[in-house]
Coordinates of C-alpha atoms in Angstrom, one line a residue:
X15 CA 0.0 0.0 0.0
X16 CA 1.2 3.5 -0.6
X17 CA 1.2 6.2 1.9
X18 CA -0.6 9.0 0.1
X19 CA -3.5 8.4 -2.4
X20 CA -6.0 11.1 -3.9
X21 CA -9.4 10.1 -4.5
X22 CA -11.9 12.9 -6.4
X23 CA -12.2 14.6 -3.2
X24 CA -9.9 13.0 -0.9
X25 CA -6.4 13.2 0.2
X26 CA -5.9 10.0 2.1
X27 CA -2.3 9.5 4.3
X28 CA -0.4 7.9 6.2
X29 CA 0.9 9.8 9.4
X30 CA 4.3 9.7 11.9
X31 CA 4.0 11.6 15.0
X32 CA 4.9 14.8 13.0
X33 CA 1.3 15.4 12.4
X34 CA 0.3 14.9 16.3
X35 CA -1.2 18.0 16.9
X36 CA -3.0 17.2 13.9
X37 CA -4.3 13.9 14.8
X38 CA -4.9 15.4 18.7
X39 CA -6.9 18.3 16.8
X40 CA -9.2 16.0 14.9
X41 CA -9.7 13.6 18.3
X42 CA -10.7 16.3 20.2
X43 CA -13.2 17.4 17.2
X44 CA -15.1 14.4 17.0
X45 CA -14.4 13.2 20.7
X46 CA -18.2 13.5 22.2
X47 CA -19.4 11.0 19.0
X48 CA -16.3 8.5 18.8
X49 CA -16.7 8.2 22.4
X50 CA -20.6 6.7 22.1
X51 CA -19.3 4.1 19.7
X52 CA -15.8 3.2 20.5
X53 CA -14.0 1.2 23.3
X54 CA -12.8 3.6 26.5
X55 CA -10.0 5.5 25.9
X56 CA -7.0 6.3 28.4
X57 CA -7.1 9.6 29.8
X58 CA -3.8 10.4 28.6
X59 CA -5.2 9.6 25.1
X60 CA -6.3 12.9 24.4
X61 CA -2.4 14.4 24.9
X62 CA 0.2 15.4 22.7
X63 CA 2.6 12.8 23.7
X64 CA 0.3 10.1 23.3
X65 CA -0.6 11.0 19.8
X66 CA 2.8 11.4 18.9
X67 CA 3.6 8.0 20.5
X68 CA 1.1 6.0 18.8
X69 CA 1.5 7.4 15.8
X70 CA 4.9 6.7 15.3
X71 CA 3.7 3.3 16.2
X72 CA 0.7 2.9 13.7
X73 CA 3.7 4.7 11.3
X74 CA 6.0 1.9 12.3
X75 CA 3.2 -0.8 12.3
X76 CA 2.2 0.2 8.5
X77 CA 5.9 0.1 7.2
X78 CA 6.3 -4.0 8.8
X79 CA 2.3 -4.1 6.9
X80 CA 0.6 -5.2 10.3
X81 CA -1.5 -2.3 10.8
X82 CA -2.8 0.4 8.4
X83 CA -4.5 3.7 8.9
X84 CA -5.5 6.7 6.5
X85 CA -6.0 10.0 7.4
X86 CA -8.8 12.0 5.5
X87 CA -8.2 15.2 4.2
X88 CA -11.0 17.1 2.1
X89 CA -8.1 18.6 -1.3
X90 CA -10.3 21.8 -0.5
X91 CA -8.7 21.8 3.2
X92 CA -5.4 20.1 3.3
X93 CA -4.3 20.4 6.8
X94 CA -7.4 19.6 8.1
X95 CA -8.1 15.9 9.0
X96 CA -11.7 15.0 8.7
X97 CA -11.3 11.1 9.1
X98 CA -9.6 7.7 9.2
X99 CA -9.8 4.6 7.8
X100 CA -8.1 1.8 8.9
X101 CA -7.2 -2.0 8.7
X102 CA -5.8 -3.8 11.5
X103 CA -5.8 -7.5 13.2
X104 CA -4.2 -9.1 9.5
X105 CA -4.5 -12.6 9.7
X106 CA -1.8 -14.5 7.4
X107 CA -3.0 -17.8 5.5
X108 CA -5.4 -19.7 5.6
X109 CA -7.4 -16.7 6.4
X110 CA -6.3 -13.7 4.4
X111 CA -8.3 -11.2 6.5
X112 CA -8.0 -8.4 8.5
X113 CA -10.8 -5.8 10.0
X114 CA -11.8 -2.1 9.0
X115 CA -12.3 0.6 11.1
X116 CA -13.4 3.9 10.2
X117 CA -14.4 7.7 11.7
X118 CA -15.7 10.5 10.0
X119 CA -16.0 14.0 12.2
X120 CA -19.7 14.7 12.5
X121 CA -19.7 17.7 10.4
X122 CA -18.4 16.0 7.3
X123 CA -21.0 13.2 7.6
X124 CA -23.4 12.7 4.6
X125 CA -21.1 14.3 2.1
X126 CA -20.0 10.9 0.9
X127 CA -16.2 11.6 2.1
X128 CA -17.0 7.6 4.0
X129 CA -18.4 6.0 1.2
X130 CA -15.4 7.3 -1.2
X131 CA -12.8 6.2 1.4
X132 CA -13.9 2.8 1.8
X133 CA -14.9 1.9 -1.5
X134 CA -11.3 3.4 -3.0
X135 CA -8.9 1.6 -0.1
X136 CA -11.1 -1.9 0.7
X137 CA -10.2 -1.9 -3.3
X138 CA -6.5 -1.1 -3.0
X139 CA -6.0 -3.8 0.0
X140 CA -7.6 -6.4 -2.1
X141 CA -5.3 -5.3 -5.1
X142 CA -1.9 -4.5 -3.0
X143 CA -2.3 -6.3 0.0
X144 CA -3.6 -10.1 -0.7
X145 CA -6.3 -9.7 1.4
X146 CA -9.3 -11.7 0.6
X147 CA -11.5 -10.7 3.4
X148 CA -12.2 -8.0 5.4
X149 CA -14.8 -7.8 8.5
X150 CA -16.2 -4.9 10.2
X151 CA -18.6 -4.3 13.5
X152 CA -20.8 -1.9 14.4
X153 CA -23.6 -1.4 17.0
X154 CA -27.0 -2.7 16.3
X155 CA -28.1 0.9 16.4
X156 CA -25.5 2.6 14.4
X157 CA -27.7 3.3 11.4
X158 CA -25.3 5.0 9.6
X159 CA -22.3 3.0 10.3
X160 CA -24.7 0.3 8.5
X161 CA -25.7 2.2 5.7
X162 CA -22.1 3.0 5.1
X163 CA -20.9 -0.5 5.1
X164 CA -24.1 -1.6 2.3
X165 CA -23.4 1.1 0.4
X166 CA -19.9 0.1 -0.1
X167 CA -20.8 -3.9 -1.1
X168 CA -20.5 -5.3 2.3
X169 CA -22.7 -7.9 3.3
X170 CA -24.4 -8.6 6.9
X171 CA -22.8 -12.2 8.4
X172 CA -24.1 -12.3 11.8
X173 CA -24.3 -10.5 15.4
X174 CA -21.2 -11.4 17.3
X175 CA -22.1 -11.3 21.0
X176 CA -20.8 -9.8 23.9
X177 CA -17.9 -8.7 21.2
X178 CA -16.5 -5.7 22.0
X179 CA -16.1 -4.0 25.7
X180 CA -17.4 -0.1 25.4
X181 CA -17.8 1.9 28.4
X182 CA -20.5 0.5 29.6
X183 CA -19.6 -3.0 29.4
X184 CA -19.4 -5.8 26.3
X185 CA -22.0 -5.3 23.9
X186 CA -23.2 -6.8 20.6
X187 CA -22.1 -6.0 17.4
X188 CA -22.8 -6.6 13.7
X189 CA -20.6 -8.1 11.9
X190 CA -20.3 -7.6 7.9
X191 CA -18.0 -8.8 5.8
X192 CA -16.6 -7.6 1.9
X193 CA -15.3 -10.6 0.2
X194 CA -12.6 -10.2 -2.9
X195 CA -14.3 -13.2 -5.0
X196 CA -11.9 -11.9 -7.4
X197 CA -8.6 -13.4 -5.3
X198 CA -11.0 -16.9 -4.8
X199 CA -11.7 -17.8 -8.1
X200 CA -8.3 -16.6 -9.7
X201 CA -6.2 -17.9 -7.1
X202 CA -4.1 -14.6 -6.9
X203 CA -3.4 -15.1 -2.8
X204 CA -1.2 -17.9 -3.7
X205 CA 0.9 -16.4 -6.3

């Protein structure tokens, strides 16, 4: 995978902890939402030296191709980060899957900025990465989390239970999955 890509509205990059008051900036943006849906965070989590920290580790993670995160940026505002997208828990053969995770700051929701992410890099980790499946979960209730994830071809699997500890204790999820039939019927993971 590359570390910068343009879509038709969309820078998408990779970050080191150069850009932590960056990332810190765009937390802090969307923290009151992100909260609702995501696991607890550390209270040192919304800190400059954490930021930089674990970004020189997602940085450091992409480069051994373990762990992959985008950063959004509208080309109209380029130092402003809007979102992420990223792909994390690879699982090497027989399983050629990893999971997606994604964030979109509540003022640039239902512009499309999602829809164009996902679709563009789920399509570039088939092509690059030899990945033939990728799973993602979201809350029963997160109606646009859904929409985003059929909108973009994937499909709903099942409800994993008692999946994923958020602040108020382990909830379900929905699991969906996008499947690269392509790498199945070609036999392209193996090559």
């Amino acid at each position: 995978m590359k570390f910068i890509y343009t879509t038709d509205r969309l820078c998408l990059r990779t970050l080191d902890e150069r850009s932590a008051d960056k990332i810190l900036e765009f937390y802090n943006a969307g923290r009151d939402v992100f909260s609702r849906v995501e696991s607890e965070k550390p209270s040192s989590f919304y800190t400059l030296s954490y930021q930089a920290t674990l970004a020189s580790m997602e940085f450091k993670a992409f480069l051994d191709g373990t762990y992959m995160r985008y950063y959004l940026f509208d080309i109209t505002e380029p130092d402003t980060i809007i979102g992420t997208v990223s792909f994390s828990y690879f699982m090497p053969m027989p399983y050629y899957s990893c999971i997606i995770g994604y964030k979109l700051l509540p003022g640039c929701c239902k512009k499309g900025y999602a829809t164009e992410a996902v679709s563009f890099l789920t399509g570039c980790l088939f092509k690059e990465h030899k990945v033939h499946r990728i799973e993602a979960f979201c809350l029963p209730d997160n109606t646009p989390s859904i929409n985003l994830l059929l909108r973009t071809g994937f499909e709903f699997e099942s409800v994993a239970k008692s999946a994923i500890r958020l602040k108020d204790g382990f909830t379900d999820h929905r699991r969906y999955v996008l499947i690269d039939y392509d790498s199945y019927a070609s036999n392209t993971l193996y090559q």
